[in-house]
Amino acid sequence: MARFTLEVFAFEIIRAMELITILNHCHHHRGFVYQYARFGPDKKTIEVDVRPRQGATAVCSGCHQPAPGYDRLPERRFEFIPFWGFLVFLLYRMRRVSCRRCGVVVEEVPWSDGKHQSTKAHMLFLARWARRLSWKETAEAFRTSWDRVCDAVEYVVGWGLEHRTLESIRAIGVDEIQYAKGHKYLTLVYQIDQGLTRLLWIGKQRTIESFQDFFTVIGEKLASQIEFVCSDMWQPYLDVIREKCSQALHILDRFHIVAKMNKALDEVRAAESRRMAQEGHQPLLKKSRWCVLKRKDNLTPQQKFRLRDLLRYNLQTVRAYLLKEDFQQFWQYNSPTWAGMFLDFWCYQAMRSRIEPMKKIARTLRSHREFLLNYFKAKKEFSSGVVEGLNNKAKVTMRKSYGFRTFRILELALYHSLGKLPEPELTHEFF
Ligand SMILES: [Zn+2]
């Protein structure tokens, strides 16, 4: 019996020694020594004692300069990257230093930022996984809590925002996204340069003030260098862009115009369908919604057949549908002049259609004529396709349901997945 215990004991020491060798190899910090590694009382954790190297001076966390020691604080546990199913903790008693400049302050240690319970390596580890999995899944996979994952993302995002470079932004896209029940919107500003697309900024609302904040963050110099801005027709955005970015070519978002057109068509169809039912006509427009809203190429054979059938009738819906289909041609032009002539003619026809939703669209397009034609002036280089793609990614990020839907959490999640932020560097690639 005694021999058996001794063997187990010996085995554990060997394993512990190996762990320290590995730690010295991948997570070595000058001025500190890994002393012992052992199982925690529950045998589910590994604890590693850390002590200062003999003669190594502590560094003041205030001014980052060496300073004479003052005293030592009680032992702290710093969570490290889990290892073969064991949670790993570094145990260390922080020194306090008596700094000439800062007074008595706690020392700075290279593995931790001092504020978090996790080591930097562990936080980076969790944050990277939190980009691939949901935060909940990350917490489950690595036996930690959702809050720890959130802390980790907060640390990495904070570091990234502090260290990112914001120079030479040529094109930006601004869009809103709904983020909670009711009418809560975020304003998202993306960089949409050919070589670099990323989320630059998140505003808490979609007001003039929230969008203006973006320009405050980037500063006047950067704002004055922006050449292209893509946005939808939301008036506050238009106003801010005119004020802060007057030199830029302002392009209206194609995607939003198509969406507006579809919405108008849907109104026409719904109203007419109701009217026909009330007047006791055949339910011609029943189940016609997708026939008229979808692009012709995307229709199923059955829907195509229904559409062909519908087109035989002189209905408002049909005429609105033909107007919408006709408008597709607008995007085919290359010359702003020709595109402008087409637009004028289309609006003229729509105004004569006596279909109120289509007339409304025509009025909107007319009043934004200049912005619409900027798309062609920019040689179609910046369409909203990029913005739309980024916005879809943002929606996926939000749908992954990161626990609490507060603005702060959402902001972290969006910057983390779309910001292309730089990350704190480690000496070793752990994953
Ligand atoms: Zn100091």
Tab-separated table of C-alpha atoms in Angstrom, residues 145-349:
chain	number	residue	atom	x	y	z
A	145	SER	CA	-17.773	31.120	-17.231
A	146	TRP	CA	-19.482	33.329	-19.769
A	147	ASP	CA	-18.299	36.349	-17.776
A	148	ARG	CA	-14.680	35.266	-18.067
A	149	VAL	CA	-15.042	34.942	-21.816
A	150	CYS	CA	-16.624	38.391	-21.884
A	151	ASP	CA	-13.752	39.806	-19.800
A	152	ALA	CA	-11.276	38.207	-22.183
A	153	VAL	CA	-12.956	39.726	-25.237
A	154	GLU	CA	-13.134	43.077	-23.482
A	155	TYR	CA	-9.407	42.966	-22.782
A	156	VAL	CA	-8.468	41.989	-26.337
A	157	VAL	CA	-10.849	44.491	-27.948
A	158	GLY	CA	-9.686	47.261	-25.628
A	159	TRP	CA	-6.089	46.520	-26.494
A	160	GLY	CA	-6.917	46.376	-30.188
A	161	LEU	CA	-8.777	49.680	-30.227
A	162	GLU	CA	-5.891	51.333	-28.436
A	163	HIS	CA	-3.313	49.958	-30.858
A	164	ARG	CA	-5.134	50.054	-34.207
A	165	THR	CA	-4.012	52.490	-36.854
A	166	LEU	CA	-6.585	54.690	-38.506
A	167	GLU	CA	-4.687	56.246	-41.328
A	168	SER	CA	-5.627	56.755	-44.956
A	169	ILE	CA	-9.255	55.745	-45.010
A	170	ARG	CA	-10.424	56.230	-48.585
A	171	ALA	CA	-13.978	54.976	-48.476
A	172	ILE	CA	-16.503	54.453	-45.713
A	173	GLY	CA	-19.960	52.958	-45.623
A	174	VAL	CA	-22.508	53.815	-42.979
A	175	ASP	CA	-25.523	51.740	-42.164
A	176	GLU	CA	-27.927	51.062	-39.363
A	177	ILE	CA	-28.808	47.785	-37.803
A	178	GLN	CA	-31.680	46.919	-35.513
A	179	TYR	CA	-30.472	45.287	-32.344
A	180	ALA	CA	-33.318	44.836	-29.952
A	181	LYS	CA	-37.068	44.520	-29.954
A	182	GLY	CA	-38.718	47.835	-30.463
A	183	HIS	CA	-36.870	50.404	-32.463
A	184	LYS	CA	-33.339	50.275	-31.202
A	185	TYR	CA	-30.796	50.913	-33.889
A	186	LEU	CA	-27.031	51.034	-34.028
A	187	THR	CA	-25.077	53.096	-36.509
A	188	LEU	CA	-22.206	51.104	-37.962
A	189	VAL	CA	-19.403	52.737	-39.902
A	190	TYR	CA	-17.228	50.497	-42.046
A	191	GLN	CA	-14.064	51.125	-43.940
A	192	ILE	CA	-14.698	49.769	-47.444
A	193	ASP	CA	-11.383	50.341	-49.193
A	194	GLN	CA	-10.470	47.814	-51.823
A	195	GLY	CA	-7.677	46.344	-49.728
A	196	LEU	CA	-9.214	46.689	-46.289
A	197	THR	CA	-12.774	46.293	-45.130
A	198	ARG	CA	-13.459	46.479	-41.431
A	199	LEU	CA	-15.795	47.852	-38.836
A	200	LEU	CA	-14.505	51.227	-37.703
A	201	TRP	CA	-17.094	52.468	-35.320
A	202	ILE	CA	-20.372	51.710	-33.551
A	203	GLY	CA	-22.843	54.404	-32.555
A	204	LYS	CA	-25.525	53.775	-29.996
A	205	GLN	CA	-28.347	55.269	-32.051
A	206	ARG	CA	-28.947	56.467	-35.552
A	207	THR	CA	-29.128	60.125	-34.828
A	208	ILE	CA	-27.131	63.073	-36.080
A	209	GLU	CA	-25.218	63.158	-32.793
A	210	SER	CA	-24.297	59.478	-32.794
A	211	PHE	CA	-22.921	59.650	-36.326
A	212	GLN	CA	-21.101	62.907	-35.598
A	213	ASP	CA	-19.247	61.111	-32.803
A	214	PHE	CA	-17.541	58.973	-35.427
A	215	PHE	CA	-16.022	62.047	-37.016
A	216	THR	CA	-14.908	63.263	-33.622
A	217	VAL	CA	-13.111	59.953	-33.081
A	218	ILE	CA	-11.248	59.980	-36.380
A	219	GLY	CA	-10.502	63.690	-36.299
A	220	GLU	CA	-10.765	66.371	-38.965
A	221	LYS	CA	-7.619	65.446	-40.819
A	222	LEU	CA	-8.697	61.878	-41.522
A	223	ALA	CA	-12.243	62.964	-42.309
A	224	SER	CA	-10.975	65.419	-44.897
A	225	GLN	CA	-9.149	62.611	-46.719
A	226	ILE	CA	-12.187	60.391	-47.222
A	227	GLU	CA	-13.064	60.217	-50.914
A	228	PHE	CA	-16.192	58.078	-50.970
A	229	VAL	CA	-19.093	57.623	-48.587
A	230	CYS	CA	-21.817	55.029	-49.079
A	231	SER	CA	-25.053	55.385	-47.160
A	232	ASP	CA	-28.770	54.884	-47.360
A	233	MET	CA	-31.277	57.687	-47.636
A	234	TRP	CA	-31.653	58.220	-43.898
A	235	GLN	CA	-31.745	61.994	-43.604
A	236	PRO	CA	-29.561	62.395	-40.468
A	237	TYR	CA	-26.754	60.498	-42.229
A	238	LEU	CA	-27.076	62.661	-45.317
A	239	ASP	CA	-26.872	65.802	-43.189
A	240	VAL	CA	-23.806	64.701	-41.248
A	241	ILE	CA	-21.962	63.589	-44.370
A	242	ARG	CA	-22.645	66.918	-46.036
A	243	GLU	CA	-21.311	68.715	-43.011
A	244	LYS	CA	-18.284	66.597	-42.086
A	245	CYS	CA	-17.225	65.079	-45.373
A	246	SER	CA	-18.206	67.621	-47.988
A	247	GLN	CA	-15.268	66.738	-50.242
A	248	ALA	CA	-16.288	63.087	-50.544
A	249	LEU	CA	-18.405	61.644	-53.319
A	250	HIS	CA	-21.560	60.529	-51.582
A	251	ILE	CA	-23.007	57.350	-53.051
A	252	LEU	CA	-26.451	56.034	-52.267
A	253	ASP	CA	-26.716	52.478	-51.328
A	254	ARG	CA	-28.083	50.334	-54.154
A	255	PHE	CA	-29.267	47.640	-51.813
A	256	HIS	CA	-31.476	50.043	-49.899
A	257	ILE	CA	-33.047	51.414	-53.050
A	258	VAL	CA	-33.925	47.913	-54.216
A	259	ALA	CA	-35.354	47.219	-50.764
A	260	LYS	CA	-37.453	50.398	-50.857
A	261	MET	CA	-38.735	49.460	-54.294
A	262	ASN	CA	-39.756	46.021	-53.056
A	263	LYS	CA	-41.508	47.512	-50.089
A	264	ALA	CA	-43.519	49.836	-52.317
A	265	LEU	CA	-44.475	46.959	-54.575
A	266	ASP	CA	-45.568	44.907	-51.600
A	267	GLU	CA	-47.810	47.745	-50.435
A	268	VAL	CA	-49.429	47.955	-53.860
A	269	ARG	CA	-50.018	44.212	-53.985
A	270	ALA	CA	-51.416	43.974	-50.457
A	271	ALA	CA	-53.787	46.915	-50.954
A	272	GLU	CA	-55.019	45.659	-54.288
A	273	SER	CA	-55.458	42.141	-53.004
A	274	ARG	CA	-57.599	43.467	-50.150
A	275	ARG	CA	-59.644	45.636	-52.466
A	276	MET	CA	-60.320	42.761	-54.857
A	277	ALA	CA	-61.449	40.516	-52.036
A	278	GLN	CA	-63.811	43.204	-50.778
A	279	GLU	CA	-65.294	43.671	-54.247
A	280	GLY	CA	-65.849	39.919	-54.525
A	281	HIS	CA	-63.349	39.257	-57.328
A	282	GLN	CA	-61.386	36.058	-57.823
A	283	PRO	CA	-58.414	35.927	-55.453
A	284	LEU	CA	-55.935	36.516	-58.255
A	285	LEU	CA	-53.205	37.914	-56.050
A	286	LYS	CA	-53.302	35.210	-53.428
A	287	LYS	CA	-49.877	33.687	-52.856
A	288	SER	CA	-48.435	36.115	-55.369
A	289	ARG	CA	-46.096	37.841	-52.950
A	290	TRP	CA	-42.883	36.078	-53.913
A	291	CYS	CA	-43.743	36.008	-57.592
A	292	VAL	CA	-43.542	39.748	-57.739
A	293	LEU	CA	-40.879	40.409	-55.121
A	294	LYS	CA	-38.236	37.892	-56.115
A	295	ARG	CA	-35.866	38.498	-59.003
A	296	LYS	CA	-37.184	36.719	-62.050
A	297	ASP	CA	-34.180	34.370	-62.182
A	298	ASN	CA	-34.792	33.158	-58.651
A	299	LEU	CA	-38.390	32.053	-59.126
A	300	THR	CA	-39.415	28.419	-58.900
A	301	PRO	CA	-41.089	26.997	-62.047
A	302	GLN	CA	-44.456	27.177	-60.328
A	303	GLN	CA	-43.903	30.824	-59.361
A	304	LYS	CA	-42.843	31.602	-62.926
A	305	PHE	CA	-46.061	30.115	-64.173
A	306	ARG	CA	-48.107	32.188	-61.720
A	307	LEU	CA	-46.238	35.322	-62.708
A	308	ARG	CA	-46.956	34.702	-66.398
A	309	ASP	CA	-50.592	34.220	-65.493
A	310	LEU	CA	-50.695	37.419	-63.447
A	311	LEU	CA	-49.119	39.511	-66.170
A	312	ARG	CA	-52.196	38.936	-68.360
A	313	TYR	CA	-54.241	41.189	-66.127
A	314	ASN	CA	-54.067	44.940	-66.084
A	315	LEU	CA	-53.609	45.154	-62.366
A	316	GLN	CA	-51.816	47.880	-60.426
A	317	THR	CA	-49.597	45.178	-58.993
A	318	VAL	CA	-48.579	44.102	-62.451
A	319	ARG	CA	-47.833	47.608	-63.595
A	320	ALA	CA	-45.839	48.288	-60.440
A	321	TYR	CA	-43.996	45.043	-60.972
A	322	LEU	CA	-43.057	46.000	-64.498
A	323	LEU	CA	-41.817	49.378	-63.283
A	324	LYS	CA	-39.659	47.671	-60.678
A	325	GLU	CA	-38.231	45.204	-63.187
A	326	ASP	CA	-37.598	48.041	-65.585
A	327	PHE	CA	-35.559	49.874	-62.989
A	328	GLN	CA	-32.985	47.043	-62.881
A	329	GLN	CA	-31.652	48.468	-66.113
A	330	PHE	CA	-30.565	51.610	-64.290
A	331	TRP	CA	-27.633	49.793	-62.682
A	332	GLN	CA	-26.351	48.563	-66.037
A	333	TYR	CA	-25.280	51.991	-67.263
A	334	ASN	CA	-21.701	53.169	-67.146
A	335	SER	CA	-22.116	56.806	-68.015
A	336	PRO	CA	-23.682	59.080	-65.400
A	337	THR	CA	-25.348	61.078	-68.165
A	338	TRP	CA	-27.163	58.112	-69.668
A	339	ALA	CA	-28.033	56.758	-66.257
A	340	GLY	CA	-29.468	60.187	-65.424
A	341	MET	CA	-31.611	60.230	-68.541
A	342	PHE	CA	-32.915	56.775	-67.782
A	343	LEU	CA	-33.692	57.792	-64.206
A	344	ASP	CA	-35.643	60.853	-65.353
A	345	PHE	CA	-37.644	58.815	-67.811
A	346	TRP	CA	-38.370	56.104	-65.274
A	347	CYS	CA	-39.548	58.665	-62.724
A	348	TYR	CA	-41.752	60.306	-65.340
A	349	GLN	CA	-43.432	56.971	-66.074
